[in-house]
PDB file of C-alpha atoms in Angstrom:
ATOM      1  CA  MET A   1       0.477   0.117  -0.110  1.00 43.00           C
ATOM      2  CA  GLY A   2       1.531   3.471  -0.757  1.00 41.00           C
ATOM      3  CA  PRO A   3       0.534   7.268   0.803  1.00 38.00           C
ATOM      4  CA  THR A   4      -2.098   8.743   1.382  1.00 44.00           C
ATOM      5  CA  THR A   5      -2.832  11.458  -0.040  1.00 44.00           C
ATOM      6  CA  THR A   6      -4.468  14.556   1.755  1.00 49.00           C
ATOM      7  CA  CYS A   7      -8.189  15.376  -0.459  1.00 57.00           C
ATOM      8  CA  LYS A   8     -10.999  16.997  -0.219  1.00 71.00           C
ATOM      9  CA  GLU A   9     -14.398  15.325   0.319  1.00 75.00           C
ATOM     10  CA  ASP A  10     -16.113  15.589  -2.619  1.00 85.00           C
ATOM     11  CA  MET A  11     -12.715  15.699  -4.801  1.00 93.00           C
ATOM     12  CA  ASN A  12     -13.295  14.386  -8.526  1.00 95.00           C
ATOM     13  CA  ILE A  13     -12.829  10.968  -9.153  1.00 96.00           C
ATOM     14  CA  ILE A  14     -11.854   9.670 -12.405  1.00 97.00           C
ATOM     15  CA  PHE A  15     -11.880   6.113 -12.637  1.00 98.00           C
ATOM     16  CA  ALA A  16     -11.669   5.141 -16.109  1.00 98.00           C
ATOM     17  CA  ILE A  17     -12.910   1.093 -17.805  1.00 98.00           C
ATOM     18  CA  ASP A  18     -10.665   0.080 -20.708  1.00 95.00           C
ATOM     19  CA  GLY A  19     -12.151  -3.723 -21.954  1.00 93.00           C
ATOM     20  CA  GLY A  20     -14.216  -5.564 -22.785  1.00 94.00           C
ATOM     21  CA  LEU A  21     -18.444  -5.531 -21.624  1.00 96.00           C
ATOM     22  CA  GLY A  22     -17.338  -8.218 -19.401  1.00 96.00           C
ATOM     23  CA  LYS A  23     -14.316  -6.758 -17.021  1.00 97.00           C
ATOM     24  CA  ASN A  24     -16.955  -2.831 -17.088  1.00 98.00           C
ATOM     25  CA  ILE A  25     -19.222  -4.969 -15.068  1.00 98.00           C
ATOM     26  CA  MET A  26     -16.338  -6.537 -13.317  1.00 98.00           C
ATOM     27  CA  GLY A  27     -15.204  -2.868 -12.550  1.00 98.00           C
ATOM     28  CA  THR A  28     -18.676  -2.113 -10.881  1.00 98.00           C
ATOM     29  CA  ALA A  29     -17.386  -4.226  -7.908  1.00 98.00           C
ATOM     30  CA  VAL A  30     -14.115  -1.660  -7.756  1.00 98.00           C
ATOM     31  CA  LEU A  31     -16.447   1.619  -7.884  1.00 98.00           C
ATOM     32  CA  ALA A  32     -18.879   0.177  -5.409  1.00 98.00           C
ATOM     33  CA  ALA A  33     -15.465   0.151  -3.613  1.00 98.00           C
ATOM     34  CA  ILE A  34     -14.382   3.637  -4.659  1.00 98.00           C
ATOM     35  CA  ARG A  35     -17.207   5.261  -3.155  1.00 98.00           C
ATOM     36  CA  LYS A  36     -17.208   3.036   0.785  1.00 98.00           C
ATOM     37  CA  GLN A  37     -13.616   4.784   0.895  1.00 97.00           C
ATOM     38  CA  TYR A  38     -14.533   8.121  -1.182  1.00 97.00           C
ATOM     39  CA  LYS A  39     -18.325   8.789  -0.452  1.00 96.00           C
ATOM     40  CA  LYS A  40     -18.774  12.713  -0.523  1.00 95.00           C
ATOM     41  CA  ALA A  41     -16.515  12.498  -4.099  1.00 96.00           C
ATOM     42  CA  ASN A  42     -17.517  13.252  -7.263  1.00 96.00           C
ATOM     43  CA  ILE A  43     -16.630  10.194  -9.481  1.00 97.00           C
ATOM     44  CA  ILE A  44     -16.519  10.180 -13.284  1.00 97.00           C
ATOM     45  CA  VAL A  45     -16.792   7.037 -15.204  1.00 98.00           C
ATOM     46  CA  VAL A  46     -14.597   6.773 -18.478  1.00 98.00           C
ATOM     47  CA  SER A  47     -16.143   3.541 -20.546  1.00 98.00           C
ATOM     48  CA  GLY A  48     -16.887   2.289 -24.031  1.00 96.00           C
ATOM     49  CA  HIS A  49     -20.044   0.469 -22.166  1.00 97.00           C
ATOM     50  CA  LYS A  50     -21.497   3.832 -21.169  1.00 97.00           C
ATOM     51  CA  ASP A  51     -24.436   1.185 -20.140  1.00 97.00           C
ATOM     52  CA  VAL A  52     -23.276  -0.622 -17.421  1.00 98.00           C
ATOM     53  CA  PHE A  53     -23.394   1.790 -14.879  1.00 98.00           C
ATOM     54  CA  LEU A  54     -27.422   3.015 -15.567  1.00 97.00           C
ATOM     55  CA  ASN A  55     -29.018   3.949 -12.693  1.00 96.00           C
ATOM     56  CA  ASN A  56     -26.278   3.061 -10.344  1.00 98.00           C
ATOM     57  CA  PRO A  57     -25.474   5.227  -7.515  1.00 98.00           C
ATOM     58  CA  ASN A  58     -22.295   4.737  -7.594  1.00 98.00           C
ATOM     59  CA  VAL A  59     -21.256   6.710  -9.884  1.00 98.00           C
ATOM     60  CA  ASN A  60     -22.281  10.295 -10.812  1.00 97.00           C
ATOM     61  CA  GLU A  61     -20.912  10.422 -14.061  1.00 97.00           C
ATOM     62  CA  VAL A  62     -20.281   8.228 -17.043  1.00 98.00           C
ATOM     63  CA  LEU A  63     -18.590   9.415 -19.817  1.00 97.00           C
ATOM     64  CA  LYS A  64     -17.874   7.351 -23.159  1.00 96.00           C
ATOM     65  CA  ASN A  65     -13.715   8.951 -23.763  1.00 94.00           C
ATOM     66  CA  SER A  66     -11.820  11.581 -22.195  1.00 93.00           C
ATOM     67  CA  SER A  67     -12.197  14.292 -24.845  1.00 93.00           C
ATOM     68  CA  HIS A  68     -12.488  17.338 -22.338  1.00 92.00           C
ATOM     69  CA  ILE A  69     -11.469  16.011 -19.169  1.00 93.00           C
ATOM     70  CA  TYR A  70      -8.390  17.589 -17.545  1.00 93.00           C
ATOM     71  CA  LYS A  71     -10.807  21.225 -19.115  1.00 91.00           C
ATOM     72  CA  ASN A  72     -13.249  19.534 -17.260  1.00 91.00           C
ATOM     73  CA  TYR A  73     -12.859  17.923 -13.741  1.00 91.00           C
ATOM     74  CA  LEU A  74      -8.436  17.464 -13.467  1.00 91.00           C
ATOM     75  CA  GLN A  75      -8.356  21.677 -13.751  1.00 87.00           C
ATOM     76  CA  ASN A  76      -7.758  23.296 -10.533  1.00 73.00           C
ATOM     77  CA  ASP A  77      -9.690  20.808  -9.092  1.00 72.00           C
ATOM     78  CA  ASP A  78      -9.189  17.885  -6.213  1.00 86.00           C
ATOM     79  CA  CYS A  79      -8.129  14.809  -7.633  1.00 91.00           C
ATOM     80  CA  LYS A  80      -7.719  11.245  -8.358  1.00 94.00           C
ATOM     81  CA  VAL A  81      -7.075   9.557 -11.154  1.00 96.00           C
ATOM     82  CA  PHE A  82      -7.646   5.480 -11.019  1.00 97.00           C
ATOM     83  CA  ILE A  83      -6.509   4.613 -15.058  1.00 96.00           C
ATOM     84  CA  ALA A  84      -4.342   2.098 -14.475  1.00 96.00           C
ATOM     85  CA  ASP A  85      -5.343  -1.307 -15.993  1.00 97.00           C
ATOM     86  CA  PRO A  86      -4.746  -4.094 -13.697  1.00 97.00           C
ATOM     87  CA  TYR A  87      -3.813  -6.833 -16.830  1.00 96.00           C
ATOM     88  CA  HIS A  88      -0.294  -5.420 -16.255  1.00 96.00           C
ATOM     89  CA  THR A  89      -0.410  -6.230 -11.660  1.00 97.00           C
ATOM     90  CA  SER A  90       2.448  -8.895 -11.160  1.00 97.00           C
ATOM     91  CA  ASP A  91      -0.142 -10.981  -9.181  1.00 97.00           C
ATOM     92  CA  TYR A  92      -2.941 -10.535 -11.907  1.00 97.00           C
ATOM     93  CA  ILE A  93      -0.244 -11.969 -14.840  1.00 96.00           C
ATOM     94  CA  THR A  94       0.916 -14.322 -11.740  1.00 96.00           C
ATOM     95  CA  GLU A  95      -2.745 -15.334 -11.399  1.00 96.00           C
ATOM     96  CA  SER A  96      -1.895 -14.441  -7.982  1.00 97.00           C
ATOM     97  CA  ASN A  97      -5.616 -13.124  -6.733  1.00 97.00           C
ATOM     98  CA  HIS A  98      -8.572 -11.712  -7.876  1.00 98.00           C
ATOM     99  CA  LEU A  99      -9.002  -9.498 -10.673  1.00 98.00           C
ATOM    100  CA  ILE A 100     -11.674  -7.617  -8.642  1.00 98.00           C
ATOM    101  CA  LYS A 101      -9.088  -6.920  -5.395  1.00 98.00           C
ATOM    102  CA  ILE A 102      -6.307  -7.229  -7.538  1.00 98.00           C
ATOM    103  CA  TRP A 103      -7.749  -3.486  -9.126  1.00 98.00           C
ATOM    104  CA  CYS A 104      -8.421  -2.579  -5.863  1.00 98.00           C
ATOM    105  CA  ASP A 105      -5.615  -3.183  -4.406  1.00 98.00           C
ATOM    106  CA  MET A 106      -3.514  -1.824  -6.943  1.00 97.00           C
ATOM    107  CA  PHE A 107      -5.472   1.540  -6.626  1.00 97.00           C
ATOM    108  CA  ASN A 108      -5.548   1.409  -2.460  1.00 97.00           C
ATOM    109  CA  ILE A 109      -9.090   0.696  -1.875  1.00 98.00           C
ATOM    110  CA  GLU A 110      -9.830  -1.378   0.813  1.00 98.00           C
ATOM    111  CA  TYR A 111     -11.324  -4.091  -1.161  1.00 98.00           C
ATOM    112  CA  ASN A 112     -14.719  -6.085   1.500  1.00 97.00           C
ATOM    113  CA  GLY A 113     -16.162  -8.921  -0.749  1.00 97.00           C
ATOM    114  CA  GLU A 114     -17.763  -6.281  -3.330  1.00 98.00           C
ATOM    115  CA  MET A 115     -19.259  -7.728  -6.071  1.00 98.00           C
ATOM    116  CA  PRO A 116     -20.515  -6.241  -9.376  1.00 98.00           C
ATOM    117  CA  GLU A 117     -23.637  -4.575  -9.714  1.00 97.00           C
ATOM    118  CA  LEU A 118     -26.699  -4.251 -12.329  1.00 98.00           C
ATOM    119  CA  PHE A 119     -29.742  -1.510 -12.112  1.00 97.00           C
ATOM    120  CA  LEU A 120     -32.628  -2.379 -13.720  1.00 97.00           C
ATOM    121  CA  SER A 121     -35.628  -0.790 -14.380  1.00 95.00           C
ATOM    122  CA  GLU A 122     -38.924  -1.827 -14.300  1.00 96.00           C
ATOM    123  CA  VAL A 123     -39.392  -0.050 -17.696  1.00 96.00           C
ATOM    124  CA  GLU A 124     -36.973  -2.396 -18.930  1.00 96.00           C
ATOM    125  CA  LYS A 125     -38.392  -5.710 -17.080  1.00 95.00           C
ATOM    126  CA  GLN A 126     -41.963  -4.469 -18.804  1.00 96.00           C
ATOM    127  CA  TYR A 127     -39.776  -3.976 -22.526  1.00 96.00           C
ATOM    128  CA  PHE A 128     -38.333  -7.116 -22.578  1.00 96.00           C
ATOM    129  CA  GLU A 129     -40.211  -9.848 -20.918  1.00 96.00           C
ATOM    130  CA  PRO A 130     -42.558 -10.331 -24.341  1.00 95.00           C
ATOM    131  CA  PHE A 131     -39.412 -11.028 -25.702  1.00 94.00           C
ATOM    132  CA  TYR A 132     -39.017 -13.769 -24.112  1.00 95.00           C
ATOM    133  CA  LYS A 133     -42.532 -15.516 -23.500  1.00 94.00           C
ATOM    134  CA  LEU A 134     -41.889 -18.448 -24.720  1.00 95.00           C
ATOM    135  CA  ASP A 135     -43.679 -21.588 -24.733  1.00 94.00           C
ATOM    136  CA  LYS A 136     -40.874 -23.321 -22.552  1.00 96.00           C
ATOM    137  CA  PRO A 137     -39.371 -22.030 -19.404  1.00 96.00           C
ATOM    138  CA  ILE A 138     -36.179 -20.739 -20.979  1.00 97.00           C
ATOM    139  CA  MET A 139     -32.058 -21.952 -20.424  1.00 97.00           C
ATOM    140  CA  ALA A 140     -29.888 -19.853 -21.715  1.00 98.00           C
ATOM    141  CA  ILE A 141     -26.291 -20.649 -22.690  1.00 98.00           C
ATOM    142  CA  GLN A 142     -22.955 -18.373 -24.280  1.00 97.00           C
ATOM    143  CA  PRO A 143     -20.435 -21.278 -25.397  1.00 97.00           C
ATOM    144  CA  ASN A 144     -18.463 -18.670 -27.477  1.00 94.00           C
ATOM    145  CA  GLY A 145     -17.002 -15.294 -26.401  1.00 90.00           C
ATOM    146  CA  GLY A 146     -15.273 -12.622 -27.894  1.00 79.00           C
ATOM    147  CA  ASN A 147     -15.682  -9.865 -30.387  1.00 73.00           C
ATOM    148  CA  ALA A 148     -16.815  -9.058 -33.836  1.00 68.00           C
ATOM    149  CA  SER A 149     -13.649  -7.995 -34.557  1.00 68.00           C
ATOM    150  CA  GLN A 150     -12.341 -11.806 -33.544  1.00 71.00           C
ATOM    151  CA  SER A 151     -10.493 -13.823 -36.357  1.00 70.00           C
ATOM    152  CA  GLN A 152     -11.519 -17.579 -35.349  1.00 72.00           C
ATOM    153  CA  LYS A 153     -14.776 -17.637 -34.159  1.00 77.00           C
ATOM    154  CA  TYR A 154     -13.815 -20.710 -32.194  1.00 88.00           C
ATOM    155  CA  SER A 155     -10.968 -20.329 -28.892  1.00 91.00           C
ATOM    156  CA  TRP A 156     -10.516 -23.667 -26.810  1.00 93.00           C
ATOM    157  CA  VAL A 157      -8.729 -21.488 -24.550  1.00 94.00           C
ATOM    158  CA  ARG A 158     -12.096 -20.699 -23.214  1.00 94.00           C
ATOM    159  CA  ASP A 159     -14.827 -21.542 -25.162  1.00 96.00           C
ATOM    160  CA  ILE A 160     -17.113 -25.126 -25.336  1.00 97.00           C
ATOM    161  CA  PRO A 161     -16.281 -27.378 -28.161  1.00 96.00           C
ATOM    162  CA  SER A 162     -19.676 -27.235 -30.294  1.00 95.00           C
ATOM    163  CA  LEU A 163     -19.716 -31.204 -29.992  1.00 96.00           C
ATOM    164  CA  VAL A 164     -19.830 -30.928 -26.234  1.00 97.00           C
ATOM    165  CA  VAL A 165     -23.021 -27.777 -26.920  1.00 98.00           C
ATOM    166  CA  GLU A 166     -24.998 -30.338 -29.450  1.00 97.00           C
ATOM    167  CA  GLU A 167     -24.476 -33.093 -27.228  1.00 97.00           C
ATOM    168  CA  ILE A 168     -26.355 -30.538 -24.216  1.00 98.00           C
ATOM    169  CA  ILE A 169     -28.400 -28.832 -26.258  1.00 98.00           C
ATOM    170  CA  GLU A 170     -29.901 -32.342 -27.153  1.00 98.00           C
ATOM    171  CA  HIS A 171     -30.432 -33.123 -23.795  1.00 97.00           C
ATOM    172  CA  TYR A 172     -32.321 -30.206 -23.027  1.00 97.00           C
ATOM    173  CA  LYS A 173     -34.091 -30.144 -25.835  1.00 97.00           C
ATOM    174  CA  LYS A 174     -37.238 -31.087 -25.654  1.00 97.00           C
ATOM    175  CA  ASP A 175     -38.172 -29.475 -21.877  1.00 96.00           C
ATOM    176  CA  TYR A 176     -36.794 -26.809 -22.371  1.00 97.00           C
ATOM    177  CA  SER A 177     -35.906 -23.385 -24.593  1.00 97.00           C
ATOM    178  CA  ILE A 178     -33.072 -22.374 -25.248  1.00 98.00           C
ATOM    179  CA  VAL A 179     -31.890 -19.554 -25.388  1.00 98.00           C
ATOM    180  CA  HIS A 180     -28.064 -18.761 -27.454  1.00 98.00           C
ATOM    181  CA  ILE A 181     -26.254 -15.547 -26.284  1.00 97.00           C
ATOM    182  CA  LYS A 182     -23.655 -15.007 -29.385  1.00 94.00           C
ATOM    183  CA  GLN A 183     -22.521 -12.723 -31.670  1.00 88.00           C
ATOM    184  CA  LYS A 184     -24.030 -11.770 -35.138  1.00 87.00           C
ATOM    185  CA  ASP A 185     -20.711 -14.235 -36.766  1.00 87.00           C
ATOM    186  CA  GLN A 186     -20.364 -17.610 -33.841  1.00 89.00           C
ATOM    187  CA  ILE A 187     -21.807 -21.161 -34.650  1.00 90.00           C
ATOM    188  CA  THR A 188     -25.704 -21.376 -34.240  1.00 94.00           C
ATOM    189  CA  TYR A 189     -27.009 -23.735 -33.468  1.00 96.00           C
ATOM    190  CA  LYS A 190     -30.063 -26.463 -33.753  1.00 96.00           C
ATOM    191  CA  TYR A 191     -33.016 -25.825 -31.424  1.00 97.00           C
ATOM    192  CA  THR A 192     -31.938 -22.486 -29.979  1.00 97.00           C
ATOM    193  CA  ARG A 193     -33.700 -19.752 -30.786  1.00 96.00           C
ATOM    194  CA  GLY A 194     -30.855 -15.430 -30.649  1.00 94.00           C
ATOM    195  CA  ALA A 195     -31.100 -13.128 -27.767  1.00 95.00           C
ATOM    196  CA  LEU A 196     -31.440  -9.893 -28.087  1.00 89.00           C
ATOM    197  CA  ASP A 197     -28.004  -8.125 -28.868  1.00 85.00           C
ATOM    198  CA  SER A 198     -28.850  -5.788 -26.095  1.00 92.00           C
ATOM    199  CA  PHE A 199     -26.648  -6.606 -23.337  1.00 94.00           C
ATOM    200  CA  ARG A 200     -29.651  -5.022 -20.352  1.00 97.00           C
ATOM    201  CA  SER A 201     -32.265  -7.403 -22.834  1.00 97.00           C
ATOM    202  CA  ILE A 202     -29.802 -10.144 -22.153  1.00 97.00           C
ATOM    203  CA  ALA A 203     -30.201  -9.870 -18.587  1.00 97.00           C
ATOM    204  CA  ILE A 204     -33.801  -9.849 -18.434  1.00 97.00           C
ATOM    205  CA  MET A 205     -33.778 -13.003 -20.511  1.00 97.00           C
ATOM    206  CA  LEU A 206     -30.937 -14.163 -16.878  1.00 97.00           C
ATOM    207  CA  LEU A 207     -33.947 -13.690 -14.738  1.00 96.00           C
ATOM    208  CA  LEU A 208     -36.671 -15.218 -16.914  1.00 96.00           C
ATOM    209  CA  SER A 209     -33.814 -18.271 -17.473  1.00 97.00           C
ATOM    210  CA  LYS A 210     -33.980 -21.421 -15.021  1.00 96.00           C
ATOM    211  CA  LYS A 211     -30.519 -22.808 -15.804  1.00 97.00           C
ATOM    212  CA  ARG A 212     -27.494 -21.181 -17.512  1.00 98.00           C
ATOM    213  CA  LEU A 213     -24.854 -22.448 -18.831  1.00 98.00           C
ATOM    214  CA  PHE A 214     -21.743 -20.171 -19.232  1.00 98.00           C
ATOM    215  CA  ILE A 215     -17.815 -20.035 -20.440  1.00 98.00           C
ATOM    216  CA  ASP A 216     -15.930 -16.868 -19.535  1.00 97.00           C
ATOM    217  CA  SER A 217     -17.072 -14.288 -20.992  1.00 95.00           C
ATOM    218  CA  SER A 218     -18.953 -11.053 -20.266  1.00 96.00           C
ATOM    219  CA  ALA A 219     -22.462 -13.178 -19.625  1.00 97.00           C
ATOM    220  CA  MET A 220     -20.911 -14.938 -16.282  1.00 98.00           C
ATOM    221  CA  HIS A 221     -20.360 -11.529 -15.074  1.00 98.00           C
ATOM    222  CA  ILE A 222     -24.071 -10.440 -16.005  1.00 98.00           C
ATOM    223  CA  ALA A 223     -25.158 -13.731 -14.041  1.00 98.00           C
ATOM    224  CA  THR A 224     -23.327 -12.478 -10.526  1.00 98.00           C
ATOM    225  CA  ALA A 225     -24.636  -9.821 -11.160  1.00 98.00           C
ATOM    226  CA  LEU A 226     -27.825 -10.563 -10.892  1.00 97.00           C
ATOM    227  CA  ASN A 227     -27.256 -12.822  -8.349  1.00 96.00           C
ATOM    228  CA  LEU A 228     -28.739 -16.155 -10.921  1.00 97.00           C
ATOM    229  CA  PRO A 229     -26.470 -19.397  -9.396  1.00 97.00           C
ATOM    230  CA  SER A 230     -25.186 -20.649 -13.057  1.00 98.00           C
ATOM    231  CA  VAL A 231     -22.952 -23.388 -14.816  1.00 98.00           C
ATOM    232  CA  VAL A 232     -20.049 -22.047 -16.306  1.00 98.00           C
ATOM    233  CA  THR A 233     -17.248 -24.026 -17.484  1.00 98.00           C
ATOM    234  CA  TRP A 234     -12.974 -23.175 -18.520  1.00 98.00           C
ATOM    235  CA  VAL A 235     -10.655 -24.237 -20.035  1.00 97.00           C
ATOM    236  CA  GLY A 236      -7.442 -21.542 -20.510  1.00 94.00           C
ATOM    237  CA  THR A 237      -8.688 -19.019 -18.148  1.00 96.00           C
ATOM    238  CA  ASN A 238      -8.893 -19.019 -13.927  1.00 96.00           C
ATOM    239  CA  PRO A 239     -12.206 -19.328 -11.389  1.00 97.00           C
ATOM    240  CA  LYS A 240      -9.780 -18.163  -9.185  1.00 97.00           C
ATOM    241  CA  VAL A 241      -8.701 -15.294 -10.710  1.00 97.00           C
ATOM    242  CA  PHE A 242     -12.623 -14.192 -13.241  1.00 98.00           C
ATOM    243  CA  GLY A 243     -14.636 -16.810 -11.654  1.00 98.00           C
ATOM    244  CA  TYR A 244     -17.807 -16.303  -8.031  1.00 98.00           C
ATOM    245  CA  LYS A 245     -18.610 -18.356  -5.593  1.00 96.00           C
ATOM    246  CA  ILE A 246     -21.564 -18.558  -6.716  1.00 96.00           C
ATOM    247  CA  HIS A 247     -21.340 -20.375  -9.369  1.00 97.00           C
ATOM    248  CA  THR A 248     -21.033 -23.451 -10.346  1.00 97.00           C
ATOM    249  CA  ASN A 249     -17.450 -23.506 -12.299  1.00 98.00           C
ATOM    250  CA  ILE A 250     -16.085 -27.046 -14.038  1.00 98.00           C
ATOM    251  CA  THR A 251     -12.470 -27.009 -15.100  1.00 98.00           C
ATOM    252  CA  ALA A 252     -11.417 -28.658 -18.304  1.00 97.00           C
ATOM    253  CA  ASN A 253      -9.569 -31.946 -18.169  1.00 96.00           C
ATOM    254  CA  LEU A 254      -5.984 -31.757 -17.792  1.00 94.00           C
ATOM    255  CA  GLY A 255      -4.412 -31.729 -21.599  1.00 93.00           C
ATOM    256  CA  ASN A 256      -3.153 -34.786 -22.908  1.00 91.00           C
ATOM    257  CA  LYS A 257      -0.842 -33.352 -25.434  1.00 90.00           C
ATOM    258  CA  PRO A 258       2.409 -31.112 -25.061  1.00 90.00           C
ATOM    259  CA  LEU A 259       1.602 -27.194 -24.600  1.00 88.00           C
ATOM    260  CA  ASP A 260       3.530 -25.192 -27.175  1.00 86.00           C
ATOM    261  CA  LEU A 261       4.866 -22.498 -23.971  1.00 85.00           C
ATOM    262  CA  ASN A 262       7.582 -20.791 -27.499  1.00 84.00           C
ATOM    263  CA  HIS A 263       5.880 -17.425 -27.288  1.00 83.00           C
ATOM    264  CA  ALA A 264       7.177 -14.242 -26.295  1.00 78.00           C
ATOM    265  CA  PHE A 265       3.440 -12.581 -24.281  1.00 87.00           C
ATOM    266  CA  TYR A 266       4.324 -12.899 -20.167  1.00 88.00           C
ATOM    267  CA  LYS A 267       0.840 -15.112 -20.169  1.00 89.00           C
ATOM    268  CA  LYS A 268       0.896 -18.223 -20.240  1.00 88.00           C
ATOM    269  CA  LEU A 269      -2.402 -18.689 -22.071  1.00 88.00           C
ATOM    270  CA  GLN A 270      -3.584 -15.329 -24.577  1.00 87.00           C
ATOM    271  CA  LEU A 271      -7.382 -15.590 -25.035  1.00 87.00           C
ATOM    272  CA  VAL A 272      -7.068 -16.028 -28.887  1.00 87.00           C
ATOM    273  CA  GLU A 273      -5.247 -19.184 -29.985  1.00 87.00           C
ATOM    274  CA  ASP A 274      -4.822 -21.284 -32.553  1.00 86.00           C
ATOM    275  CA  ILE A 275      -6.703 -24.439 -33.074  1.00 90.00           C
ATOM    276  CA  SER A 276      -2.975 -25.937 -33.817  1.00 88.00           C
ATOM    277  CA  LYS A 277      -1.930 -25.646 -30.385  1.00 90.00           C
ATOM    278  CA  ILE A 278      -4.464 -27.353 -28.501  1.00 93.00           C
ATOM    279  CA  PRO A 279      -2.631 -29.646 -26.240  1.00 94.00           C
ATOM    280  CA  TYR A 280      -5.740 -32.005 -26.731  1.00 95.00           C
ATOM    281  CA  HIS A 281      -6.476 -34.964 -29.051  1.00 94.00           C
ATOM    282  CA  ASN A 282      -9.876 -34.680 -29.262  1.00 93.00           C
ATOM    283  CA  LEU A 283     -12.406 -32.182 -28.538  1.00 93.00           C
ATOM    284  CA  ASN A 284     -14.391 -35.323 -26.632  1.00 91.00           C
ATOM    285  CA  ASN A 285     -11.288 -34.581 -25.102  1.00 94.00           C
ATOM    286  CA  ILE A 286     -11.925 -31.341 -22.502  1.00 96.00           C
ATOM    287  CA  PHE A 287     -15.209 -31.895 -21.240  1.00 97.00           C
ATOM    288  CA  ASP A 288     -17.853 -34.888 -20.003  1.00 97.00           C
ATOM    289  CA  THR A 289     -20.947 -33.268 -20.721  1.00 97.00           C
ATOM    290  CA  SER A 290     -22.136 -35.421 -17.874  1.00 97.00           C
ATOM    291  CA  VAL A 291     -21.041 -33.859 -15.752  1.00 97.00           C
ATOM    292  CA  ILE A 292     -22.203 -30.364 -17.058  1.00 98.00           C
ATOM    293  CA  ILE A 293     -25.241 -31.715 -17.440  1.00 97.00           C
ATOM    294  CA  ASN A 294     -24.590 -33.701 -13.771  1.00 97.00           C
ATOM    295  CA  GLU A 295     -24.070 -30.141 -12.165  1.00 97.00           C
ATOM    296  CA  LEU A 296     -27.418 -28.294 -14.601  1.00 97.00           C
ATOM    297  CA  GLU A 297     -29.430 -31.092 -12.834  1.00 96.00           C
ATOM    298  CA  LYS A 298     -28.720 -29.002  -9.415  1.00 93.00           C
ATOM    299  CA  ILE A 299     -29.400 -25.168 -10.792  1.00 89.00           C
ATOM    300  CA  PRO A 300     -31.989 -24.053  -8.144  1.00 75.00           C
ATOM    301  CA  GLY A 301     -35.065 -22.213  -9.299  1.00 57.00           C
ATOM    302  CA  SER A 302     -36.184 -19.286 -11.415  1.00 45.00           C
ATOM    303  CA  GLY A 303     -34.637 -16.404 -10.986  1.00 43.00           C
ATOM    304  CA  ARG A 304     -34.392 -13.548  -9.263  1.00 42.00           C
ATOM    305  CA  ALA A 305     -34.302 -10.046  -9.601  1.00 43.00           C
ATOM    306  CA  ILE A 306     -32.386  -7.596  -7.065  1.00 45.00           C
ATOM    307  CA  ASN A 307     -30.677  -3.975  -7.807  1.00 51.00           C
ATOM    308  CA  GLN A 308     -33.887  -3.576  -9.538  1.00 47.00           C
ATOM    309  CA  ILE A 309     -35.209  -0.051  -9.536  1.00 45.00           C
TER     310      ILE A 309
END
């Protein structure tokens, strides 16, 4: 912990988050910890995902970029600037702790177990719920991650192999309406229907769902923020760093081929790795489908909403 600086209680605090949707949702936990420590501060979040912070009482203003930020918030004002990226810390690279705690420690913010938060309005519920009035209970799946610009649509580092996904769909298709959370250019599965594009509409859908199967990606963080226990699979990323105890975290079977680590990166694996580097002889070796189904059967009840306004 570094030295503390005496500042005015109502100073400006800039909290900038560089990254995707999941990282921004995780950032709401850091924001809550900042607010607890600086109760009267004027907190400005800079994020490319402004809608993550909609209705959040811990933030005073959300900016999409830092244009004019010095003139409007930093010049001639007491302030703190929290813009460092936790991905560049030793604790993250060595996977020593959860990312939220690493993030707080980096800013000398006391972490007391704060969790991601989303604040959904009754109007949002009224608008989006009719889109998900289906003839069977909802099972939500997100078997692939990444963004639209990702060159490889399947990354073995965190995605569920299509063979496994198809077996799970086959098992549940008679009893559930399976809603698939995906990018437009990702694989489409028979017997599923696509979720709406807006992540906040996806949050409403998750509240209505009975079963949820995710990878280490945005839907897992949304479910966490809404207190919805889910089954989450892990291959090359670490639940100790990115996961949550609310979920059932299933780690992949050990690889049966040597992993090529002759690269220039500080981390063992990148989120997107070429299929030629996969440390398995067969995609069926990664997960036991029966284990995933067994854990899905244990998910309690339907979703319940929290943090509504």
